[in-house]
């Protein structure tokens, strides 16, 4: 497909008063979805798409083409030429990305080819058999993606980034009570997947569900947030660390650069160099993706800022977008953390969170896939799913202890082209977590 | 295209395939966005072609999709879909089966009043620019945006039973928003709210009277900065259409998608509190509550003459006089429940796998105007314009915040409250419904953004609603 980009470049270079940026992406997914310990459907999808932004001084026009050909490109450029002079200006546009740095080359394995469907179904059959003995069934997804994007622009950038993430999410659901537990694997190296360990962890969680089911009243509880929960709160918090949010006056961190915002144990980094995370080479503009300290021992250090908002807000450009978040671990073992709680909750996973007010970081959401009561330092009962209404800033302020290890947690980005990202986080002990109602259901 | 799709079907009409269908979509899309009065983006994607082939073999679904209609691509898709079904069947306990349907054909061509893709670009940008300029930062307003998304989708569908349909539809989604700020807090107001999409073209920009409402949202966003919050524990609330559409969507629409009963969405969107034994006897709401799914009404974005597995469009009464009667189903799920398929299988684009989806999902009107309902309310709040939404994975416990609440005292609106928040349990809430406004207030409110399925799809769908009142609702959330 390189001839497509060459043709685009040659055509647009005929217009010296144009600036442009373009990306050509090959995207593939192999998607196995299962329910009740059997296949729901298998999907294979593939697309090649070209996205082009054309700028004439401060006027901008964008188009995208699926399965691009030189003829389609010529037609789209003809439309762009007819339209662009008629458009109003964006006074804040200055230039396209100019970062010349190229990421260190690395070998990318296409996991769609490396993990064939027969292998996936064998793994699932084995785990299904293991949980069957406990009257549980499997629900979930086993996905491999492959994506390769080449970026060019009028500042002579030519960069290619590829990645091939794997996402395995298994929910084990009790046939009668519907009590659910979850285990996941995410990354780009399937050699790191240890089936025995994965199965052991899932069965350990199933063991917790043997306890009776209870309900709890609204109120403030000391909680252990599983790594998935703590990671998700930090993902939401990271919205306020973007120059975009600052520009909208919606950032919690407005006016707080280099201020102490959280306890010393909180350090958050956007770290594409961490080999246990799904790595990124460039942001969508072609800026190299490098390690960026966001919160350092409780101090807020940086807004994530791309080229456009760099020119608009004057903030330093860094090209980060919270795709590789790592939360530093602490010093205590999980058992010790649970042991410190007289009466509280263990929360495995969160569901349907939404900001009430992003500036205040207030939001509501629910627990899901395993909520447990802790009494006298031990997990004693299964609890119905609960609603919380909280401020993430308060959750961070009330974080007393972080576990002495961090886990790689995969998340699916389900609202655009199906994407997978990972966050590394430890368990967290948070005091006074605000439960506002019970769902009365599992 | 018809010849092509029939040719593909003929390749799938083999003895080893129990059922197969093919879809091709051709989509034009434009998204124009203004920020703080300036054009921020003008994006277009024209003639985006997608194809999807779904086969049922050995009782298992296999699917392959692409954005390439070449012969080579189609042959690869057929092979891949069959391989996916065969390999998927290695992890299968119960085979997918459903009764055959009598073949049918359908043709539908929607013509908008103003075609957004052929109208003059100057005219289009002129009105949008005027609206954007009128809401740019001023006074306490620190940020604003206006966006308009236009879509035309042509779809071809055929299956191995002999059914065929060809449709062309237009959808438009316009919305504007202002953010106010003062003393470290922000508030926002949108118009016409988050369910502002609709079947149609550029005429929807005129229908929603954007220019006539810019002053209102600027004033309300500014006034909200100093407005109080609700301090009572419980109150009677009237919910306006823009938000009631979402309440209906989340707590009834998704709850009655029957694929959830069987856990097909547990891995992402969730399940439902509804069990098969509830059909025909469960009191979901008060006597006033009548809710139906109707893909036969061309005024809504959920209209189709045939769904994405060959079921002709139909109306299904889901809740009648408060009693749960039916579900939104696929052919497979309907067969498992002993129901007629409800024509609710839809995919966003042809290279997406069809899922049980809402179409036009409606609360039937009652009697009287909104003004009369306010007059008949001694004390309460009129809530509208969704700000925050959240519901649990059984669709049982919800909590919503709207952008604004209008306090009602002795039948009159007396002041506003900021970030009014209410929560409840689905059947308790719908049983607290004691009034629904009449046909004069009833209309469709629509969205582009109903997320479901993996890989994720966002569906265009509509909700018909009129404002309704709910008694003694929890309106206090301590934070």
mmCIF file of C-alpha atoms in Angstrom, chain B residues 113-403:
data_model
loop_
_atom_site.group_PDB
_atom_site.id
_atom_site.type_symbol
_atom_site.label_atom_id
_atom_site.label_comp_id
_atom_site.label_asym_id
_atom_site.label_seq_id
_atom_site.Cartn_x
_atom_site.Cartn_y
_atom_site.Cartn_z
ATOM 1 C CA UNK B 113 -36.240 17.508 2.754
ATOM 2 C CA UNK B 114 -32.736 18.961 2.512
ATOM 3 C CA UNK B 115 -30.048 16.499 1.416
ATOM 4 C CA UNK B 116 -26.955 17.400 3.487
ATOM 5 C CA UNK B 117 -24.643 15.848 0.911
ATOM 6 C CA UNK B 118 -25.927 17.706 -2.142
ATOM 7 C CA UNK B 119 -26.948 21.051 -0.635
ATOM 8 C CA UNK B 120 -24.644 24.018 -1.039
ATOM 9 C CA UNK B 121 -21.716 23.867 1.356
ATOM 10 C CA UNK B 122 -21.879 27.629 1.770
ATOM 11 C CA UNK B 123 -25.485 27.401 2.934
ATOM 12 C CA UNK B 124 -24.640 24.560 5.308
ATOM 13 C CA UNK B 125 -21.649 26.352 6.819
ATOM 14 C CA UNK B 126 -23.467 29.648 6.969
ATOM 15 C CA UNK B 127 -26.163 28.428 9.370
ATOM 16 C CA UNK B 128 -23.747 26.326 11.431
ATOM 17 C CA UNK B 129 -21.301 29.234 11.615
ATOM 18 C CA UNK B 130 -24.050 31.590 12.734
ATOM 19 C CA UNK B 131 -25.109 29.223 15.540
ATOM 20 C CA UNK B 132 -21.483 28.644 16.592
ATOM 21 C CA UNK B 133 -20.788 32.362 16.716
ATOM 22 C CA UNK B 134 -23.843 33.003 18.872
ATOM 23 C CA UNK B 135 -22.595 30.637 21.599
ATOM 24 C CA UNK B 136 -18.913 31.503 21.606
ATOM 25 C CA UNK B 137 -17.355 32.380 25.003
ATOM 26 C CA UNK B 138 -19.011 35.394 26.600
ATOM 27 C CA UNK B 139 -19.708 36.407 30.186
ATOM 28 C CA UNK B 140 -19.375 33.252 32.315
ATOM 29 C CA UNK B 141 -19.326 31.012 29.229
ATOM 30 C CA UNK B 142 -15.776 29.727 28.840
ATOM 31 C CA UNK B 143 -16.183 27.069 26.169
ATOM 32 C CA UNK B 144 -18.686 26.067 23.512
ATOM 33 C CA UNK B 145 -19.086 23.574 20.735
ATOM 34 C CA UNK B 146 -21.508 22.839 17.975
ATOM 35 C CA UNK B 147 -21.432 19.701 15.914
ATOM 36 C CA UNK B 148 -23.527 18.253 13.143
ATOM 37 C CA UNK B 149 -23.125 14.707 11.866
ATOM 38 C CA UNK B 150 -24.817 13.657 8.648
ATOM 39 C CA UNK B 151 -25.129 10.090 7.422
ATOM 40 C CA UNK B 152 -26.606 8.374 4.402
ATOM 41 C CA UNK B 153 -26.607 4.589 4.399
ATOM 42 C CA UNK B 154 -27.624 2.297 1.592
ATOM 43 C CA UNK B 155 -28.000 -1.334 2.582
ATOM 44 C CA UNK B 156 -28.440 -4.573 0.648
ATOM 45 C CA UNK B 157 -29.440 -7.740 2.474
ATOM 46 C CA UNK B 158 -30.038 -11.280 1.228
ATOM 47 C CA UNK B 159 -30.221 -14.682 2.857
ATOM 48 C CA UNK B 160 -30.304 -18.320 1.846
ATOM 49 C CA UNK B 161 -34.058 -18.490 2.523
ATOM 50 C CA UNK B 162 -34.597 -16.183 -0.452
ATOM 51 C CA UNK B 163 -35.309 -12.925 1.380
ATOM 52 C CA UNK B 164 -33.894 -9.702 -0.025
ATOM 53 C CA UNK B 165 -34.072 -6.045 0.915
ATOM 54 C CA UNK B 166 -32.596 -2.780 -0.287
ATOM 55 C CA UNK B 167 -32.916 0.425 1.739
ATOM 56 C CA UNK B 168 -31.590 3.978 1.715
ATOM 57 C CA UNK B 169 -31.855 6.128 4.850
ATOM 58 C CA UNK B 170 -30.565 9.502 6.074
ATOM 59 C CA UNK B 171 -29.783 10.345 9.699
ATOM 60 C CA UNK B 172 -28.647 13.615 11.238
ATOM 61 C CA UNK B 173 -27.250 14.409 14.679
ATOM 62 C CA UNK B 174 -26.900 18.093 15.604
ATOM 63 C CA UNK B 175 -25.989 19.304 19.102
ATOM 64 C CA UNK B 176 -24.593 22.415 20.778
ATOM 65 C CA UNK B 177 -23.144 22.841 24.243
ATOM 66 C CA UNK B 178 -21.875 25.664 26.419
ATOM 67 C CA UNK B 179 -19.709 25.387 29.548
ATOM 68 C CA UNK B 180 -19.821 28.097 32.207
ATOM 69 C CA UNK B 181 -17.193 28.524 34.918
ATOM 70 C CA UNK B 182 -16.802 30.543 38.055
ATOM 71 C CA UNK B 183 -14.839 30.151 41.265
ATOM 72 C CA UNK B 184 -13.450 26.739 40.363
ATOM 73 C CA UNK B 185 -16.769 25.156 39.364
ATOM 74 C CA UNK B 186 -18.222 24.449 35.948
ATOM 75 C CA UNK B 187 -21.752 23.840 34.672
ATOM 76 C CA UNK B 188 -22.999 23.014 31.192
ATOM 77 C CA UNK B 189 -26.084 23.151 29.022
ATOM 78 C CA UNK B 190 -26.772 21.456 25.733
ATOM 79 C CA UNK B 191 -29.430 21.877 23.112
ATOM 80 C CA UNK B 192 -31.514 19.964 22.093
ATOM 81 C CA UNK B 193 -30.079 17.447 24.555
ATOM 82 C CA UNK B 194 -28.292 14.138 24.137
ATOM 83 C CA UNK B 195 -31.071 12.455 22.133
ATOM 84 C CA UNK B 196 -30.983 15.048 19.366
ATOM 85 C CA UNK B 197 -30.522 12.775 16.358
ATOM 86 C CA UNK B 198 -33.270 11.900 13.939
ATOM 87 C CA UNK B 199 -34.258 10.415 10.618
ATOM 88 C CA UNK B 200 -33.802 13.189 8.118
ATOM 89 C CA UNK B 201 -31.332 15.592 6.586
ATOM 90 C CA UNK B 202 -30.303 19.180 7.179
ATOM 91 C CA UNK B 203 -33.918 20.116 7.903
ATOM 92 C CA UNK B 204 -33.367 18.809 11.456
ATOM 93 C CA UNK B 205 -31.133 21.833 12.112
ATOM 94 C CA UNK B 206 -34.150 24.035 11.398
ATOM 95 C CA UNK B 207 -36.571 21.793 13.309
ATOM 96 C CA UNK B 208 -34.567 22.079 16.516
ATOM 97 C CA UNK B 209 -34.519 25.902 16.370
ATOM 98 C CA UNK B 210 -30.920 26.253 17.453
ATOM 99 C CA UNK B 211 -30.678 30.019 17.043
ATOM 100 C CA UNK B 212 -33.862 30.570 19.027
ATOM 101 C CA UNK B 213 -32.363 28.625 21.955
ATOM 102 C CA UNK B 214 -28.790 29.913 22.197
ATOM 103 C CA UNK B 215 -29.730 32.740 24.546
ATOM 104 C CA UNK B 216 -31.625 30.309 26.765
ATOM 105 C CA UNK B 217 -28.750 27.851 27.238
ATOM 106 C CA UNK B 218 -26.250 30.641 27.854
ATOM 107 C CA UNK B 219 -28.492 32.113 30.559
ATOM 108 C CA UNK B 220 -29.252 28.743 32.138
ATOM 109 C CA UNK B 221 -25.588 27.671 32.166
ATOM 110 C CA UNK B 222 -24.711 30.968 33.808
ATOM 111 C CA UNK B 223 -27.559 30.799 36.340
ATOM 112 C CA UNK B 224 -26.663 27.197 37.248
ATOM 113 C CA UNK B 225 -23.360 28.406 38.696
ATOM 114 C CA UNK B 226 -25.286 30.005 41.542
ATOM 115 C CA UNK B 227 -28.232 27.610 41.716
ATOM 116 C CA UNK B 228 -28.825 25.401 44.780
ATOM 117 C CA UNK B 229 -28.959 21.595 44.740
ATOM 118 C CA UNK B 230 -32.020 19.569 45.757
ATOM 119 C CA UNK B 231 -31.981 19.045 49.500
ATOM 120 C CA UNK B 232 -34.978 16.740 50.021
ATOM 121 C CA UNK B 233 -34.554 12.974 50.287
ATOM 122 C CA UNK B 234 -37.511 12.186 48.030
ATOM 123 C CA UNK B 235 -39.582 14.211 45.600
ATOM 124 C CA UNK B 236 -42.074 13.925 42.762
ATOM 125 C CA UNK B 237 -40.309 14.434 39.457
ATOM 126 C CA UNK B 238 -41.530 15.157 35.962
ATOM 127 C CA UNK B 239 -39.028 13.974 33.401
ATOM 128 C CA UNK B 240 -38.827 15.876 30.121
ATOM 129 C CA UNK B 241 -38.629 14.043 26.807
ATOM 130 C CA UNK B 242 -34.902 14.545 26.158
ATOM 131 C CA UNK B 243 -34.014 12.702 29.321
ATOM 132 C CA UNK B 244 -37.000 10.354 29.608
ATOM 133 C CA UNK B 245 -35.894 8.811 26.313
ATOM 134 C CA UNK B 246 -32.662 7.750 28.013
ATOM 135 C CA UNK B 247 -34.469 6.526 31.158
ATOM 136 C CA UNK B 248 -36.618 4.341 28.909
ATOM 137 C CA UNK B 249 -33.584 3.243 26.913
ATOM 138 C CA UNK B 250 -31.496 2.137 29.872
ATOM 139 C CA UNK B 251 -34.056 0.703 32.264
ATOM 140 C CA UNK B 252 -36.544 -0.917 29.856
ATOM 141 C CA UNK B 253 -34.993 -1.004 26.391
ATOM 142 C CA UNK B 254 -31.767 -2.782 27.288
ATOM 143 C CA UNK B 255 -33.454 -4.813 30.019
ATOM 144 C CA UNK B 256 -35.842 -6.384 27.482
ATOM 145 C CA UNK B 257 -33.177 -7.376 24.954
ATOM 146 C CA UNK B 258 -33.595 -11.117 25.345
ATOM 147 C CA UNK B 259 -30.020 -12.059 24.385
ATOM 148 C CA UNK B 260 -29.185 -10.751 27.851
ATOM 149 C CA UNK B 261 -31.453 -13.373 29.461
ATOM 150 C CA UNK B 262 -29.160 -16.037 28.028
ATOM 151 C CA UNK B 263 -25.980 -14.249 29.017
ATOM 152 C CA UNK B 264 -24.839 -13.405 25.519
ATOM 153 C CA UNK B 265 -23.811 -9.917 26.704
ATOM 154 C CA UNK B 266 -22.379 -10.786 30.112
ATOM 155 C CA UNK B 267 -18.841 -10.211 28.943
ATOM 156 C CA UNK B 268 -19.486 -6.547 28.174
ATOM 157 C CA UNK B 269 -22.879 -4.810 28.337
ATOM 158 C CA UNK B 270 -24.280 -7.116 30.995
ATOM 159 C CA UNK B 271 -27.322 -9.240 31.658
ATOM 160 C CA UNK B 272 -30.883 -8.434 32.785
ATOM 161 C CA UNK B 273 -32.993 -8.920 35.887
ATOM 162 C CA UNK B 274 -35.736 -10.352 33.657
ATOM 163 C CA UNK B 275 -36.266 -14.119 33.671
ATOM 164 C CA UNK B 276 -38.353 -16.043 31.108
ATOM 165 C CA UNK B 277 -40.912 -16.945 33.780
ATOM 166 C CA UNK B 278 -41.771 -13.234 34.217
ATOM 167 C CA UNK B 279 -43.293 -12.976 30.732
ATOM 168 C CA UNK B 280 -47.029 -12.429 30.962
ATOM 169 C CA UNK B 281 -47.218 -11.806 34.684
ATOM 170 C CA UNK B 282 -44.482 -9.483 35.973
ATOM 171 C CA UNK B 283 -45.664 -6.000 36.970
ATOM 172 C CA UNK B 284 -42.961 -3.810 35.446
ATOM 173 C CA UNK B 285 -44.799 -0.511 35.814
ATOM 174 C CA UNK B 286 -48.064 1.137 36.731
ATOM 175 C CA UNK B 287 -51.275 0.616 34.708
ATOM 176 C CA UNK B 288 -50.382 3.709 32.682
ATOM 177 C CA UNK B 289 -47.192 2.218 31.338
ATOM 178 C CA UNK B 290 -47.440 0.805 27.791
ATOM 179 C CA UNK B 291 -44.166 0.213 25.998
ATOM 180 C CA UNK B 292 -43.582 -1.212 22.532
ATOM 181 C CA UNK B 293 -40.904 -1.853 19.934
ATOM 182 C CA UNK B 294 -41.964 -0.683 16.486
ATOM 183 C CA UNK B 295 -39.693 -0.974 13.473
ATOM 184 C CA UNK B 296 -42.620 -0.213 11.123
ATOM 185 C CA UNK B 297 -42.777 3.528 11.820
ATOM 186 C CA UNK B 298 -40.680 5.376 9.200
ATOM 187 C CA UNK B 299 -40.542 8.544 11.332
ATOM 188 C CA UNK B 300 -38.042 6.936 13.716
ATOM 189 C CA UNK B 301 -34.413 6.004 13.013
ATOM 190 C CA UNK B 302 -35.262 2.441 14.020
ATOM 191 C CA UNK B 303 -37.468 1.907 10.992
ATOM 192 C CA UNK B 304 -36.667 -0.969 8.666
ATOM 193 C CA UNK B 305 -38.784 -3.086 6.328
ATOM 194 C CA UNK B 306 -36.623 -6.129 7.210
ATOM 195 C CA UNK B 307 -34.073 -6.626 9.967
ATOM 196 C CA UNK B 308 -30.542 -7.954 9.536
ATOM 197 C CA UNK B 309 -31.564 -11.601 9.621
ATOM 198 C CA UNK B 310 -34.533 -11.396 7.272
ATOM 199 C CA UNK B 311 -37.422 -10.787 9.696
ATOM 200 C CA UNK B 312 -39.960 -8.268 8.337
ATOM 201 C CA UNK B 313 -40.360 -5.092 10.416
ATOM 202 C CA UNK B 314 -43.050 -5.360 13.080
ATOM 203 C CA UNK B 315 -44.518 -3.851 16.212
ATOM 204 C CA UNK B 316 -44.186 -5.814 19.438
ATOM 205 C CA UNK B 317 -45.963 -4.813 22.641
ATOM 206 C CA UNK B 318 -43.334 -5.313 25.339
ATOM 207 C CA UNK B 319 -45.246 -3.948 28.348
ATOM 208 C CA UNK B 320 -49.039 -3.636 28.350
ATOM 209 C CA UNK B 321 -50.790 -1.791 31.185
ATOM 210 C CA UNK B 322 -47.670 -2.274 33.264
ATOM 211 C CA UNK B 323 -47.344 -6.047 32.691
ATOM 212 C CA UNK B 324 -44.281 -7.488 30.930
ATOM 213 C CA UNK B 325 -45.586 -9.255 27.810
ATOM 214 C CA UNK B 326 -42.777 -9.724 25.324
ATOM 215 C CA UNK B 327 -39.111 -9.242 24.526
ATOM 216 C CA UNK B 328 -36.861 -7.931 21.800
ATOM 217 C CA UNK B 329 -35.442 -11.030 20.148
ATOM 218 C CA UNK B 330 -33.377 -12.645 17.435
ATOM 219 C CA UNK B 331 -34.714 -15.661 15.577
ATOM 220 C CA UNK B 332 -32.599 -17.969 17.729
ATOM 221 C CA UNK B 333 -33.549 -16.367 21.044
ATOM 222 C CA UNK B 334 -37.242 -16.108 20.072
ATOM 223 C CA UNK B 335 -37.200 -19.839 19.333
ATOM 224 C CA UNK B 336 -35.677 -20.559 22.766
ATOM 225 C CA UNK B 337 -38.383 -18.460 24.453
ATOM 226 C CA UNK B 338 -41.257 -19.764 22.313
ATOM 227 C CA UNK B 339 -41.915 -16.288 20.886
ATOM 228 C CA UNK B 340 -42.260 -14.861 17.395
ATOM 229 C CA UNK B 341 -39.038 -13.048 16.360
ATOM 230 C CA UNK B 342 -39.512 -9.316 16.952
ATOM 231 C CA UNK B 343 -37.397 -7.972 14.073
ATOM 232 C CA UNK B 344 -34.721 -6.499 16.312
ATOM 233 C CA UNK B 345 -31.524 -7.962 14.835
ATOM 234 C CA UNK B 346 -29.366 -5.116 13.600
ATOM 235 C CA UNK B 347 -25.725 -4.370 12.812
ATOM 236 C CA UNK B 348 -24.255 -0.881 12.519
ATOM 237 C CA UNK B 349 -22.378 -1.609 9.316
ATOM 238 C CA UNK B 350 -22.297 -4.632 7.058
ATOM 239 C CA UNK B 351 -18.960 -5.798 8.482
ATOM 240 C CA UNK B 352 -20.506 -5.951 11.963
ATOM 241 C CA UNK B 353 -22.221 -9.021 13.400
ATOM 242 C CA UNK B 354 -25.981 -8.454 13.928
ATOM 243 C CA UNK B 355 -27.171 -8.255 17.554
ATOM 244 C CA UNK B 356 -30.501 -7.837 19.336
ATOM 245 C CA UNK B 357 -30.968 -4.058 19.208
ATOM 246 C CA UNK B 358 -33.629 -1.522 19.984
ATOM 247 C CA UNK B 359 -35.304 -0.007 16.900
ATOM 248 C CA UNK B 360 -38.098 2.480 17.670
ATOM 249 C CA UNK B 361 -38.633 1.716 21.345
ATOM 250 C CA UNK B 362 -41.524 3.770 22.670
ATOM 251 C CA UNK B 363 -43.549 4.733 25.723
ATOM 252 C CA UNK B 364 -47.129 5.164 24.545
ATOM 253 C CA UNK B 365 -48.657 8.589 25.224
ATOM 254 C CA UNK B 366 -51.195 9.257 27.941
ATOM 255 C CA UNK B 367 -53.253 12.421 28.245
ATOM 256 C CA UNK B 368 -52.698 16.144 28.620
ATOM 257 C CA UNK B 369 -49.987 18.693 28.017
ATOM 258 C CA UNK B 370 -46.774 19.277 29.939
ATOM 259 C CA UNK B 371 -48.151 22.598 31.096
ATOM 260 C CA UNK B 372 -51.195 20.842 32.550
ATOM 261 C CA UNK B 373 -48.992 18.288 34.266
ATOM 262 C CA UNK B 374 -46.868 21.011 35.871
ATOM 263 C CA UNK B 375 -50.054 22.778 36.982
ATOM 264 C CA UNK B 376 -51.228 19.538 38.564
ATOM 265 C CA UNK B 377 -48.020 19.135 40.580
ATOM 266 C CA UNK B 378 -48.054 20.700 44.036
ATOM 267 C CA UNK B 379 -44.350 20.350 44.674
ATOM 268 C CA UNK B 380 -41.643 18.668 42.660
ATOM 269 C CA UNK B 381 -39.035 19.112 39.957
ATOM 270 C CA UNK B 382 -39.048 19.026 36.173
ATOM 271 C CA UNK B 383 -35.780 17.381 35.149
ATOM 272 C CA UNK B 384 -34.403 17.443 31.626
ATOM 273 C CA UNK B 385 -31.228 17.306 29.511
ATOM 274 C CA UNK B 386 -29.106 14.318 30.508
ATOM 275 C CA UNK B 387 -25.784 14.958 32.175
ATOM 276 C CA UNK B 388 -24.777 11.639 33.774
ATOM 277 C CA UNK B 389 -26.164 8.167 33.278
ATOM 278 C CA UNK B 390 -25.348 4.877 34.930
ATOM 279 C CA UNK B 391 -27.139 1.569 35.415
ATOM 280 C CA UNK B 392 -26.020 -1.763 36.780
ATOM 281 C CA UNK B 393 -25.389 -4.823 34.642
ATOM 282 C CA UNK B 394 -28.818 -6.300 35.509
ATOM 283 C CA UNK B 395 -30.516 -3.048 34.440
ATOM 284 C CA UNK B 396 -32.032 -2.817 37.910
ATOM 285 C CA UNK B 397 -30.302 0.028 39.811
ATOM 286 C CA UNK B 398 -29.959 3.324 37.930
ATOM 287 C CA UNK B 399 -28.769 6.811 38.774
ATOM 288 C CA UNK B 400 -29.111 9.840 36.522
ATOM 289 C CA UNK B 401 -28.114 13.464 36.774
ATOM 290 C CA UNK B 402 -29.608 16.044 34.460
ATOM 291 C CA UNK B 403 -28.079 19.357 33.498
#
